[in-house]
mmCIF file of C-alpha atoms in Angstrom:
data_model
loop_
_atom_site.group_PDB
_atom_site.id
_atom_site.type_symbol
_atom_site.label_atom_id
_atom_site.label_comp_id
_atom_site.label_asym_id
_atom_site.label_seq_id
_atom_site.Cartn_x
_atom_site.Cartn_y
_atom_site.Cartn_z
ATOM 1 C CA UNK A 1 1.681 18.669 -29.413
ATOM 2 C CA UNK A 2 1.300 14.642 -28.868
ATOM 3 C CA UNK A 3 3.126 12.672 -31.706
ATOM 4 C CA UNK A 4 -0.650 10.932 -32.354
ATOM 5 C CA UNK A 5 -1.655 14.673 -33.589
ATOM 6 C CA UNK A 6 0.246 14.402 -36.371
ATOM 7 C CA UNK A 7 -1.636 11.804 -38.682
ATOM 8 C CA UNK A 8 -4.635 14.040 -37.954
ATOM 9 C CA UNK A 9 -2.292 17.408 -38.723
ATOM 10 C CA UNK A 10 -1.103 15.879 -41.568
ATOM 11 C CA UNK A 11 -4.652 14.871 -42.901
ATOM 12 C CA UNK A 12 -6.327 18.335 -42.529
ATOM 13 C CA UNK A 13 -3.291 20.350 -44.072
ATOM 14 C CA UNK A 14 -4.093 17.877 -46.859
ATOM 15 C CA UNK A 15 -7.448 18.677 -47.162
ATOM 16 C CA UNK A 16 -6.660 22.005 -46.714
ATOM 17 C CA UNK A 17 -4.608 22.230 -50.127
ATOM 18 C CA UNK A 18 -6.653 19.784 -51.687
ATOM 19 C CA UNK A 19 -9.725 22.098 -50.810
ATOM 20 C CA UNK A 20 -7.410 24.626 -52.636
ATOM 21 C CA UNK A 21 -6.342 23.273 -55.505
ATOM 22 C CA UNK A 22 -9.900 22.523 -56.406
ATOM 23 C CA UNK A 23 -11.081 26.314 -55.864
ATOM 24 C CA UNK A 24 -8.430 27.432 -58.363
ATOM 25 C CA UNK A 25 -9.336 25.485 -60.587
ATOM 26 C CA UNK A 26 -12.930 25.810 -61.029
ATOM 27 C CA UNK A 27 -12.997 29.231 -59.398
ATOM 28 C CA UNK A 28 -16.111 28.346 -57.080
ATOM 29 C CA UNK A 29 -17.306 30.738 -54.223
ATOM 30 C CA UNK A 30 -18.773 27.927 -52.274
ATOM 31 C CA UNK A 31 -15.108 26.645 -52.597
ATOM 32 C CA UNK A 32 -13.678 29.459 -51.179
ATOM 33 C CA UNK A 33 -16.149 29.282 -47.948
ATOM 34 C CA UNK A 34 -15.265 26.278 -47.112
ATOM 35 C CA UNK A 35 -11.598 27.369 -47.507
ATOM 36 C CA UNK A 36 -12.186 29.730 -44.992
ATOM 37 C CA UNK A 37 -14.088 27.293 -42.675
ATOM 38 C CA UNK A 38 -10.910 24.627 -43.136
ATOM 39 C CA UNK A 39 -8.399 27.514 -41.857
ATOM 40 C CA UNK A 40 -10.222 29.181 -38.973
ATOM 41 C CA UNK A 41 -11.929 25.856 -37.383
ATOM 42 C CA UNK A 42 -8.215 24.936 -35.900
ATOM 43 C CA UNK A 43 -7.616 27.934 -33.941
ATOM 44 C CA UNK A 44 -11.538 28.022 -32.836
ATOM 45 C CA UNK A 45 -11.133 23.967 -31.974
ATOM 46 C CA UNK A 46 -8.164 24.674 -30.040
ATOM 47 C CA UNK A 47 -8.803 27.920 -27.960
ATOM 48 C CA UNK A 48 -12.300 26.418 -27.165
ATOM 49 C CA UNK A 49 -10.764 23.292 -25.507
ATOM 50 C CA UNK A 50 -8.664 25.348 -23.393
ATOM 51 C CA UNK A 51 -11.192 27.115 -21.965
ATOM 52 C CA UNK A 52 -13.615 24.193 -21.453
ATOM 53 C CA UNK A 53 -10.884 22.318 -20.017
ATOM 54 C CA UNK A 54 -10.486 24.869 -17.274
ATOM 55 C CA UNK A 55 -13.665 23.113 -15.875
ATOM 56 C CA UNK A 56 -13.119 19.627 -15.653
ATOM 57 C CA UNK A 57 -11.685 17.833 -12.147
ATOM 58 C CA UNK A 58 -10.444 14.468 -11.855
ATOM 59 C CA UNK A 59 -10.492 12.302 -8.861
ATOM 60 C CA UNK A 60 -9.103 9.028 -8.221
ATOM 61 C CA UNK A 61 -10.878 6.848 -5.054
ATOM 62 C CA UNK A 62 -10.630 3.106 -4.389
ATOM 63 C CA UNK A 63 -13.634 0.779 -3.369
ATOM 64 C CA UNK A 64 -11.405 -0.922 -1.520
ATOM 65 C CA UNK A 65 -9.407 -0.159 1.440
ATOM 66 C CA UNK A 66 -7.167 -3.808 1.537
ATOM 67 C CA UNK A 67 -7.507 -6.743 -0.617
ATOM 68 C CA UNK A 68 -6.727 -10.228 -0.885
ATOM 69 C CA UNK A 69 -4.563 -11.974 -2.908
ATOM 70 C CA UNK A 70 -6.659 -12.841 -6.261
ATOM 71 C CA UNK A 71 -9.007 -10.332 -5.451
ATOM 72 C CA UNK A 72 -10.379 -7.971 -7.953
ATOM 73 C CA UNK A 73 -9.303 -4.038 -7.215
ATOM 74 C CA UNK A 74 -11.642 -1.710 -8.381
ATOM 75 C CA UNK A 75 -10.266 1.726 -8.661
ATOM 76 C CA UNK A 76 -13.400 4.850 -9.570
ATOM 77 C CA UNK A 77 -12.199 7.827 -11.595
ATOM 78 C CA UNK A 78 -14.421 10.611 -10.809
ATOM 79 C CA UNK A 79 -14.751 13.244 -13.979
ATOM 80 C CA UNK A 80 -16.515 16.247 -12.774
ATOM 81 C CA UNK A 81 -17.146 18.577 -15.916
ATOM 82 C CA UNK A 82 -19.116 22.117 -15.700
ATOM 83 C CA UNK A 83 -18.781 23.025 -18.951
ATOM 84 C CA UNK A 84 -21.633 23.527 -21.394
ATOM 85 C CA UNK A 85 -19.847 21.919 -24.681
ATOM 86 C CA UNK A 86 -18.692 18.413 -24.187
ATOM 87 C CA UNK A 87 -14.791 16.974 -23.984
ATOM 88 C CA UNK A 88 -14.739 13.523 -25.629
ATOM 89 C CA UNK A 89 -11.413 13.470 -26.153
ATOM 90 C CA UNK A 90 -9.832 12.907 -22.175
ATOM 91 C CA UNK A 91 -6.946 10.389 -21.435
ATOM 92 C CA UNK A 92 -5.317 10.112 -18.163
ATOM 93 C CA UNK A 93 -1.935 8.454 -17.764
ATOM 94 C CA UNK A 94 -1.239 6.083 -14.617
ATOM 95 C CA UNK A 95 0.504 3.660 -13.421
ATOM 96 C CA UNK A 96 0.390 0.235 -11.553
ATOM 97 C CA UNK A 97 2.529 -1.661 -9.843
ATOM 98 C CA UNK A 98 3.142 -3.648 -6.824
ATOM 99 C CA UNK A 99 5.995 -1.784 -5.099
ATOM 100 C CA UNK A 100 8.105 -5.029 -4.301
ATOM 101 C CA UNK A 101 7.452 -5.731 -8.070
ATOM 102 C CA UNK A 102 7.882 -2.657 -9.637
ATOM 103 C CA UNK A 103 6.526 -1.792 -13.413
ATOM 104 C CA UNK A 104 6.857 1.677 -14.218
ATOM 105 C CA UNK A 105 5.349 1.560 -17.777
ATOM 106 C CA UNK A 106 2.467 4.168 -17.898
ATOM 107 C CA UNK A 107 -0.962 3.154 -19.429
ATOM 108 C CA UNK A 108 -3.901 4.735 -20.390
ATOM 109 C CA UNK A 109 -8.057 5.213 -19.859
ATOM 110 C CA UNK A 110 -9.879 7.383 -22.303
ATOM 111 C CA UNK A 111 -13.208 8.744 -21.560
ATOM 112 C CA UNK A 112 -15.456 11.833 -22.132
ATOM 113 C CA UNK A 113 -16.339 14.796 -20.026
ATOM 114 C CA UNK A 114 -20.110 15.425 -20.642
ATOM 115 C CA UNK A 115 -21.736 18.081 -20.904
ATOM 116 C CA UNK A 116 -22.917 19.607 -16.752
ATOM 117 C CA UNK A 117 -22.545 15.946 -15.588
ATOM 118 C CA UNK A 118 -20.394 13.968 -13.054
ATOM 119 C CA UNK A 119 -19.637 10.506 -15.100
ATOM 120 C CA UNK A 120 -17.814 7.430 -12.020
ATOM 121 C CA UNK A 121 -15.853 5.153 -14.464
ATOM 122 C CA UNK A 122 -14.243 1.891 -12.834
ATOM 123 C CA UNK A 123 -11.376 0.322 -13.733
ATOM 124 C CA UNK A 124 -11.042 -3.585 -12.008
ATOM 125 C CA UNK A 125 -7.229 -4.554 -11.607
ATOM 126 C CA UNK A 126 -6.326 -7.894 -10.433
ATOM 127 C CA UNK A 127 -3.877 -8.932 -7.984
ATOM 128 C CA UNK A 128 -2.304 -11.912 -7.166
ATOM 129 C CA UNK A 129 0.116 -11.194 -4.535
ATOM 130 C CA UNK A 130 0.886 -9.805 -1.595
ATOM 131 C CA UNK A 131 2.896 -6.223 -1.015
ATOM 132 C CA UNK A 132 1.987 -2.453 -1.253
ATOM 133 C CA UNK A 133 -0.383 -2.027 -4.567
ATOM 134 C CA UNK A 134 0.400 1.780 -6.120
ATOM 135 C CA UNK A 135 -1.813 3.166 -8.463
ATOM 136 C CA UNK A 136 -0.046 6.622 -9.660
ATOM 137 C CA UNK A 137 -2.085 9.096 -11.315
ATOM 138 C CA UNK A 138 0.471 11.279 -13.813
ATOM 139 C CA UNK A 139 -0.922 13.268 -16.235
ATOM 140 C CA UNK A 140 -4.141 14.664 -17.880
ATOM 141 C CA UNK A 141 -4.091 15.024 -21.843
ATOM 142 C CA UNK A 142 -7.068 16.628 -23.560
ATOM 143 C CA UNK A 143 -7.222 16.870 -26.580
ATOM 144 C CA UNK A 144 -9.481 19.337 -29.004
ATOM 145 C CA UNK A 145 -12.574 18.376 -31.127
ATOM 146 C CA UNK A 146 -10.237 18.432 -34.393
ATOM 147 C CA UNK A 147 -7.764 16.018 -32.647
ATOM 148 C CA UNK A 148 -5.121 18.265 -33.429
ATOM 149 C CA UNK A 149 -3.272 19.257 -30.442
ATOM 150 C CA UNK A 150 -3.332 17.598 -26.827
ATOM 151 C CA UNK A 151 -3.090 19.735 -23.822
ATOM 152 C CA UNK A 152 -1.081 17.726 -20.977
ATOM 153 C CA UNK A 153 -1.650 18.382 -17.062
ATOM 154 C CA UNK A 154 -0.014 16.765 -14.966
ATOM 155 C CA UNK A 155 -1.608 15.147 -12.218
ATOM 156 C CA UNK A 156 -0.027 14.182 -9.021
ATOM 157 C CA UNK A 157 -2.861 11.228 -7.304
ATOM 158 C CA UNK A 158 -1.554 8.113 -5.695
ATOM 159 C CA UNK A 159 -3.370 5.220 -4.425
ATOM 160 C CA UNK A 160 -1.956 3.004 -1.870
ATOM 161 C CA UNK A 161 -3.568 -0.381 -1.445
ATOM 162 C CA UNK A 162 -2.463 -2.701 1.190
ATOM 163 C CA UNK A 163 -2.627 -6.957 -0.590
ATOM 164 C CA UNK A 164 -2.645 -8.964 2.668
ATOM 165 C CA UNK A 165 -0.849 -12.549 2.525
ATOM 166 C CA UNK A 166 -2.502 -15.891 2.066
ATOM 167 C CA UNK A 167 -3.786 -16.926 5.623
ATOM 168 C CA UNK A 168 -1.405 -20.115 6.817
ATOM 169 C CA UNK A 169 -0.981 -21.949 9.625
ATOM 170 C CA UNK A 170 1.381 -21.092 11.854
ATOM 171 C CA UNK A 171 5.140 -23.561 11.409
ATOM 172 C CA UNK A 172 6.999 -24.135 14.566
ATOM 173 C CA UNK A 173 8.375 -20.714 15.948
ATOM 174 C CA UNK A 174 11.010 -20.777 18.973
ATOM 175 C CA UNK A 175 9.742 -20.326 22.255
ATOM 176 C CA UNK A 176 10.304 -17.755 24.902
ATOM 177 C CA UNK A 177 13.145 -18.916 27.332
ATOM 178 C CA UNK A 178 11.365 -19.463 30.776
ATOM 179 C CA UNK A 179 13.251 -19.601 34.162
ATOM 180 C CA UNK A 180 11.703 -22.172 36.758
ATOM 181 C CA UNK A 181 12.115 -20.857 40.073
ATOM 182 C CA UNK A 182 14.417 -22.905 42.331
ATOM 183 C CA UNK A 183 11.649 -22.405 45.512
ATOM 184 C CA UNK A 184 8.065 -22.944 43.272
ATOM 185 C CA UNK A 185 9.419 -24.225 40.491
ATOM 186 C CA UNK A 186 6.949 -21.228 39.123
ATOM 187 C CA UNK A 187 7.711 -19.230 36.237
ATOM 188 C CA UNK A 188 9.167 -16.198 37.362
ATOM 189 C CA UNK A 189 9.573 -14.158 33.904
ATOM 190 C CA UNK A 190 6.456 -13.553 32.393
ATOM 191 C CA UNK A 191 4.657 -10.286 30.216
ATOM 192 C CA UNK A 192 2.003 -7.927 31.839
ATOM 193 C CA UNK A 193 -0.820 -7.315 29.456
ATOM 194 C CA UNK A 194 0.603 -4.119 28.048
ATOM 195 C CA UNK A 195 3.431 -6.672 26.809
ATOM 196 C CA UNK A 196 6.056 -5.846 28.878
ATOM 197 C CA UNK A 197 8.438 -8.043 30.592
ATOM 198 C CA UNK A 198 8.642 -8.238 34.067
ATOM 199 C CA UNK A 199 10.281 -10.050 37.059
ATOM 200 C CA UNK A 200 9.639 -8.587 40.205
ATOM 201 C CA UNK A 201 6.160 -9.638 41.811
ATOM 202 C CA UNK A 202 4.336 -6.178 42.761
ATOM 203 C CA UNK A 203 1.283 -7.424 44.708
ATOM 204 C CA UNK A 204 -1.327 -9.867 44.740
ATOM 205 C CA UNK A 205 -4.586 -8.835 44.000
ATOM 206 C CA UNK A 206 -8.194 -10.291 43.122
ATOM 207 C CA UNK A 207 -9.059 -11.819 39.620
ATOM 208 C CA UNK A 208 -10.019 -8.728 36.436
ATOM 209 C CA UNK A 209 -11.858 -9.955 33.463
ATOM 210 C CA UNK A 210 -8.661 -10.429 31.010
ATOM 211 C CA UNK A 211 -6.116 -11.496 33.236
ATOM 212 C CA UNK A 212 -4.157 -14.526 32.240
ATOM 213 C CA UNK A 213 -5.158 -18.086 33.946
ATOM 214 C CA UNK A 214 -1.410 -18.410 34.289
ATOM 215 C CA UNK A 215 -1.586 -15.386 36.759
ATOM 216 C CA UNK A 216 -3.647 -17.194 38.557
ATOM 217 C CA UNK A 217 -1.834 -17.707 42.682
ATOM 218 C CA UNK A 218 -3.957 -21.101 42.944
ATOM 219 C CA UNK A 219 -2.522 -21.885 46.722
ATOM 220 C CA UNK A 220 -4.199 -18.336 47.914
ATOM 221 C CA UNK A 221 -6.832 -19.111 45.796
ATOM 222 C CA UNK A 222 -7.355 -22.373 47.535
ATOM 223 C CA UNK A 223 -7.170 -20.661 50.992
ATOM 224 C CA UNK A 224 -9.543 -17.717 50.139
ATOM 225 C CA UNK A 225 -12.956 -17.573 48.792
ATOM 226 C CA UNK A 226 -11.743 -15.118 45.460
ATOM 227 C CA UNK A 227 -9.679 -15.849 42.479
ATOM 228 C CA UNK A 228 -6.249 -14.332 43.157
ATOM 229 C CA UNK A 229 -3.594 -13.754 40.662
ATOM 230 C CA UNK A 230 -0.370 -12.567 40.687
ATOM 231 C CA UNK A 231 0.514 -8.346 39.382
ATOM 232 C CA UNK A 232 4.290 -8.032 38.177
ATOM 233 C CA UNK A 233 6.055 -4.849 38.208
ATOM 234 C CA UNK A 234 6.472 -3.771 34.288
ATOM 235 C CA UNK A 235 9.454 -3.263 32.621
ATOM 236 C CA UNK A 236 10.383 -1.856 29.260
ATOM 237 C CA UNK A 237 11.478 -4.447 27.403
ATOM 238 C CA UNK A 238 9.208 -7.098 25.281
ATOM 239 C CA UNK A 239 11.005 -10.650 25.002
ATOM 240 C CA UNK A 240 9.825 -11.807 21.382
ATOM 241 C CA UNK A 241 11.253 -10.248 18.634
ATOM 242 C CA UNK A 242 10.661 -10.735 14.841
ATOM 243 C CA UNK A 243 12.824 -9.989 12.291
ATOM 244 C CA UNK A 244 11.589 -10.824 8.854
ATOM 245 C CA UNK A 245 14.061 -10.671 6.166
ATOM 246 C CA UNK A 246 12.664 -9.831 2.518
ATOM 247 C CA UNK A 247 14.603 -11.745 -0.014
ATOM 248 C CA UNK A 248 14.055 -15.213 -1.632
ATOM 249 C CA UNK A 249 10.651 -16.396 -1.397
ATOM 250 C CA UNK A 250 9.405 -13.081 -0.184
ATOM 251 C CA UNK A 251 5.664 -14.249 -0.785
ATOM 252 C CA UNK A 252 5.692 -16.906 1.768
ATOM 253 C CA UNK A 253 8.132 -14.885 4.034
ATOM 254 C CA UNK A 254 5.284 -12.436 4.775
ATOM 255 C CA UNK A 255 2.839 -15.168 4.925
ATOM 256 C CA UNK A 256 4.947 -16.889 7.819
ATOM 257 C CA UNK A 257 5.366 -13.118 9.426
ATOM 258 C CA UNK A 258 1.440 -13.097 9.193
ATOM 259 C CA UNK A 259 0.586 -16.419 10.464
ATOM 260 C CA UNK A 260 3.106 -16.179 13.192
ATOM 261 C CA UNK A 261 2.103 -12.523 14.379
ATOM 262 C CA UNK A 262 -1.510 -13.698 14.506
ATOM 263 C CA UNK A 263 -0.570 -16.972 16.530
ATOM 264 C CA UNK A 264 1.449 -14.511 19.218
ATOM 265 C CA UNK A 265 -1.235 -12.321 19.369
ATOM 266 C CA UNK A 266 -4.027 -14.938 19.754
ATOM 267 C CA UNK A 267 -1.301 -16.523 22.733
ATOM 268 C CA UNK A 268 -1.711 -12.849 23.858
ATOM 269 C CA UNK A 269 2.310 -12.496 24.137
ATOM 270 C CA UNK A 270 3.254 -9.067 22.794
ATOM 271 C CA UNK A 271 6.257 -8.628 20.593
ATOM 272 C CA UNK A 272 8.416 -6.356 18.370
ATOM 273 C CA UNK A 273 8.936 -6.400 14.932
ATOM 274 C CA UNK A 274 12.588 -4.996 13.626
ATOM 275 C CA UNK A 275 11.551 -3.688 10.219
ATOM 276 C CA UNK A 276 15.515 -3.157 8.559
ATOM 277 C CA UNK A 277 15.963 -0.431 6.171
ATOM 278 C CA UNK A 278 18.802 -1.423 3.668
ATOM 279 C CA UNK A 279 19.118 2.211 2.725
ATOM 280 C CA UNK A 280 20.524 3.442 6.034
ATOM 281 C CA UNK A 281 21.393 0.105 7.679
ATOM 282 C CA UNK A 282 19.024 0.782 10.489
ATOM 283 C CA UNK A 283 16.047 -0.548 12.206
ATOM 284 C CA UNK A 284 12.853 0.342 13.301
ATOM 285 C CA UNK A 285 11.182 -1.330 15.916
ATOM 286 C CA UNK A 286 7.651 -1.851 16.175
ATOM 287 C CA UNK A 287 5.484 -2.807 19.139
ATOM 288 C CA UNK A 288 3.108 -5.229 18.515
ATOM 289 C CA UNK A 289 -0.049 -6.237 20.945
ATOM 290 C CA UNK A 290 -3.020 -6.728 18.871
ATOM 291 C CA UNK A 291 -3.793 -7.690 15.137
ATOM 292 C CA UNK A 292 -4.431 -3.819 14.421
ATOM 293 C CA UNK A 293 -0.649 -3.338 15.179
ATOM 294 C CA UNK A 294 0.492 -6.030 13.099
ATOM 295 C CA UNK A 295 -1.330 -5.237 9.831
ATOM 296 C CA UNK A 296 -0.277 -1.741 10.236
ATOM 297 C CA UNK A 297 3.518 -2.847 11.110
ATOM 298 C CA UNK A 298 2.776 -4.963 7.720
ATOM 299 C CA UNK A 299 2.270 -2.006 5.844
ATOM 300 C CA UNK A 300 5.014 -0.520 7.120
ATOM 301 C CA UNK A 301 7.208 -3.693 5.724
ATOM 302 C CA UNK A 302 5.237 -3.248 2.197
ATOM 303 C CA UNK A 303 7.491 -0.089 1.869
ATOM 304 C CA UNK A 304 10.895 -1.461 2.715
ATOM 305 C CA UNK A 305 13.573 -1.565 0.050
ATOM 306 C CA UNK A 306 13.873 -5.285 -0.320
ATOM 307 C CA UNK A 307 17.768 -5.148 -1.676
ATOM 308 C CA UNK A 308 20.412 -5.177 0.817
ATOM 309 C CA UNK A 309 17.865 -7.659 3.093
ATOM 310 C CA UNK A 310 20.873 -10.506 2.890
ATOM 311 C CA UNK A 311 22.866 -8.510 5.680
ATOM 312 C CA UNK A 312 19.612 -8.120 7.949
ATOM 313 C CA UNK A 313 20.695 -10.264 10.587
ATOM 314 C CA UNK A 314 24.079 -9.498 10.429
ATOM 315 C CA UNK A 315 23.234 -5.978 11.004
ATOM 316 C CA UNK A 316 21.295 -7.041 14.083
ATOM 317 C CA UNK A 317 23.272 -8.627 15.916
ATOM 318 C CA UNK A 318 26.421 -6.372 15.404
ATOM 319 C CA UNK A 319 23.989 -3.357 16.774
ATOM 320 C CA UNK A 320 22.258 -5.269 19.285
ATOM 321 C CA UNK A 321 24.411 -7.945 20.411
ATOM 322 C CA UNK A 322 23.080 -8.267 23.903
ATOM 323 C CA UNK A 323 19.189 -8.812 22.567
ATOM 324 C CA UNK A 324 20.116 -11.836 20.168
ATOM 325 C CA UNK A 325 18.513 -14.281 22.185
ATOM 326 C CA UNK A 326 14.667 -15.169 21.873
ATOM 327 C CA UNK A 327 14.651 -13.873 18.021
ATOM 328 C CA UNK A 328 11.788 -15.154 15.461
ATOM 329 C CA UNK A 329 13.715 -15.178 12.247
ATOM 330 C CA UNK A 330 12.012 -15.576 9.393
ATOM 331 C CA UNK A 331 14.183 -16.090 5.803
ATOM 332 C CA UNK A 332 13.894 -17.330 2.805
ATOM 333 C CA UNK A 333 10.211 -18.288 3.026
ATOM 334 C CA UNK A 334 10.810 -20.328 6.667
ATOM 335 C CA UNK A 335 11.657 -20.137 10.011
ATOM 336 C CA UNK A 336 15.873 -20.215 10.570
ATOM 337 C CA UNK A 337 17.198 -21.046 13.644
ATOM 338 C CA UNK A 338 20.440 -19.034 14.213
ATOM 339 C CA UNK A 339 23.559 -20.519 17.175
ATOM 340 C CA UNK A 340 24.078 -17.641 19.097
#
């Protein structure tokens, strides 16, 4: 039993004794029939949706897979009824919220089951910023022709749609440390194209389609008729590191973490991104190469809890002390440079 039953209880138990009253009193059959009809069309009303109900399936499906900030969402509920007598009494309960902005109060979307059909109703939700948008599906009420009882199902359906960040330029980031050789003068720590750092010179070899012009040997490509460039041993270690921390001005935080993963990526330098989880006080560290990686290691930020970010570097570099240097850190909506 909903509470909004009980105007329309209250009514027909009204009626119901009005109906009465009135067949006392003037003592007419017809009166009593209708009696009747008044007493036994509840039970029959109720029973009925039951069973009906029994046939209808709700789906939830999003037309889109990302969006943009100020983009229209448009999220499809699916109502798949096989039933012969109609439902137009159908409300399911949801609820939407950013999860760095969360808004738990539950809202509603009535519509009708017909009769043997499939009816796709869409409902457009606008977003304005960035984060992890979470459409939760809760419950199912139905309730019968007579509006006087509401069955409730609940309904366990989440959506989980990814709102990317303004695209920015990219500010100032710090650099990689380089160290000249004393003989060449030549860089002599550089990545391999699987973004690991390396030292060590394993062999020189001819040019590949993808390899860096700053591999490029140009003194044994001056003495040889084929593009030669240098192969470094790898090493499992990458040299950038990001460490975003989600607190004031979180909007523009993710935008810099965007703009600046894209501009890596782009300078083809590989990098990891420490995502810190304030629950446990740990990290996770993700590897990133391409822009694939980075929207997915995005995501993966979108679900952080963003209390407890104000100790995120302070956490770092008391469990990593000896990999402070070379950091990207990106607080309170800018870059901050940090003396190590």
């Amino acid at each position: 039993m909903n509470k909004r039953n009980l105007p329309y209880l209250i009514t027909y138990i009204l009626e119901i004794i009005l109906v009465l009253l009135v067949a006392v009193f003037f003592r007419q059959p017809l009166l009593s029939v209708l009696l009747l009809l008044l007493l036994i069309m509840p039970p029959i009303s109720i029973l009925l949706t039951k069973h009906e109900m029994q046939k209808l399936s709700v789906s939830v499906t999003s037309k889109n897979l990302e969006a943009s900030c100020d983009e229209i969402i448009n999220v499809i509920i699916t109502a798949e009824y096989t039933g012969f007598i109609p439902l137009l009494n159908c409300e399911l309960s949801f609820t939407f919220e950013n999860f760095f902005y969360p808004h738990k109060e539950p809202q509603e979307f009535v519509f009708p089951a017909e009769s043997r059909q499939t009816g796709e109703f869409t409902l457009p939700f606008s977003v304005t910023k960035a984060g992890m948008i979470v459409i939760n599906m809760t419950e199912l009420n139905i309730t019968d022709y007579l509006h006087l009882y509401t069955f409730s199902i609940p309904k366990e359906m989440t959506l989980e749609i990814p709102v990317i960040p303004d695209d920015i330029p990219a500010p100032p980031y710090p650099k990689k440390r380089t160290s000249p050789s004393e003989r060449s003068g030549e860089v002599s720590e550089i990545y391999t194209k699987n973004g690991e750092k390396s030292r060590d010179l394993k062999q020189l070899r001819e040019y590949r389609a993808g390899d860096r012009i700053k591999d490029i040997h140009w003194n044994l490509t001056a003495k040889t008729d084929d593009i030669m460039v240098r192969e470094y041993e790898e090493i499992r270690e990458l040299y950038y590191l990001v460490l975003p921390v989600l607190n004031n001005s979180l909007q523009k935080t993710l935008e810099i973490f965007v703009a600046v993963g894209k501009d890596l990526i782009k300078e083809r330098e590989p990098f990891t991104v420490a995502i810190y989880n304030a629950n446990d006080n740990t990290f996770s560290m993700e590897i990133v190469t391409e822009e694939e990686d980075l929207y997915a290691t995005l995501y993966k930020l979108y679900k952080c809890p963003i209390t407890g970010f104000d100790n995120a570097y302070t956490a770092y570099t008391e469990q990593f002390p000896d990999n402070t240097d070379g950091i990207i850190l990106i607080e309170d909506g800018k870059i901050v440079s940090k003396d190590n």
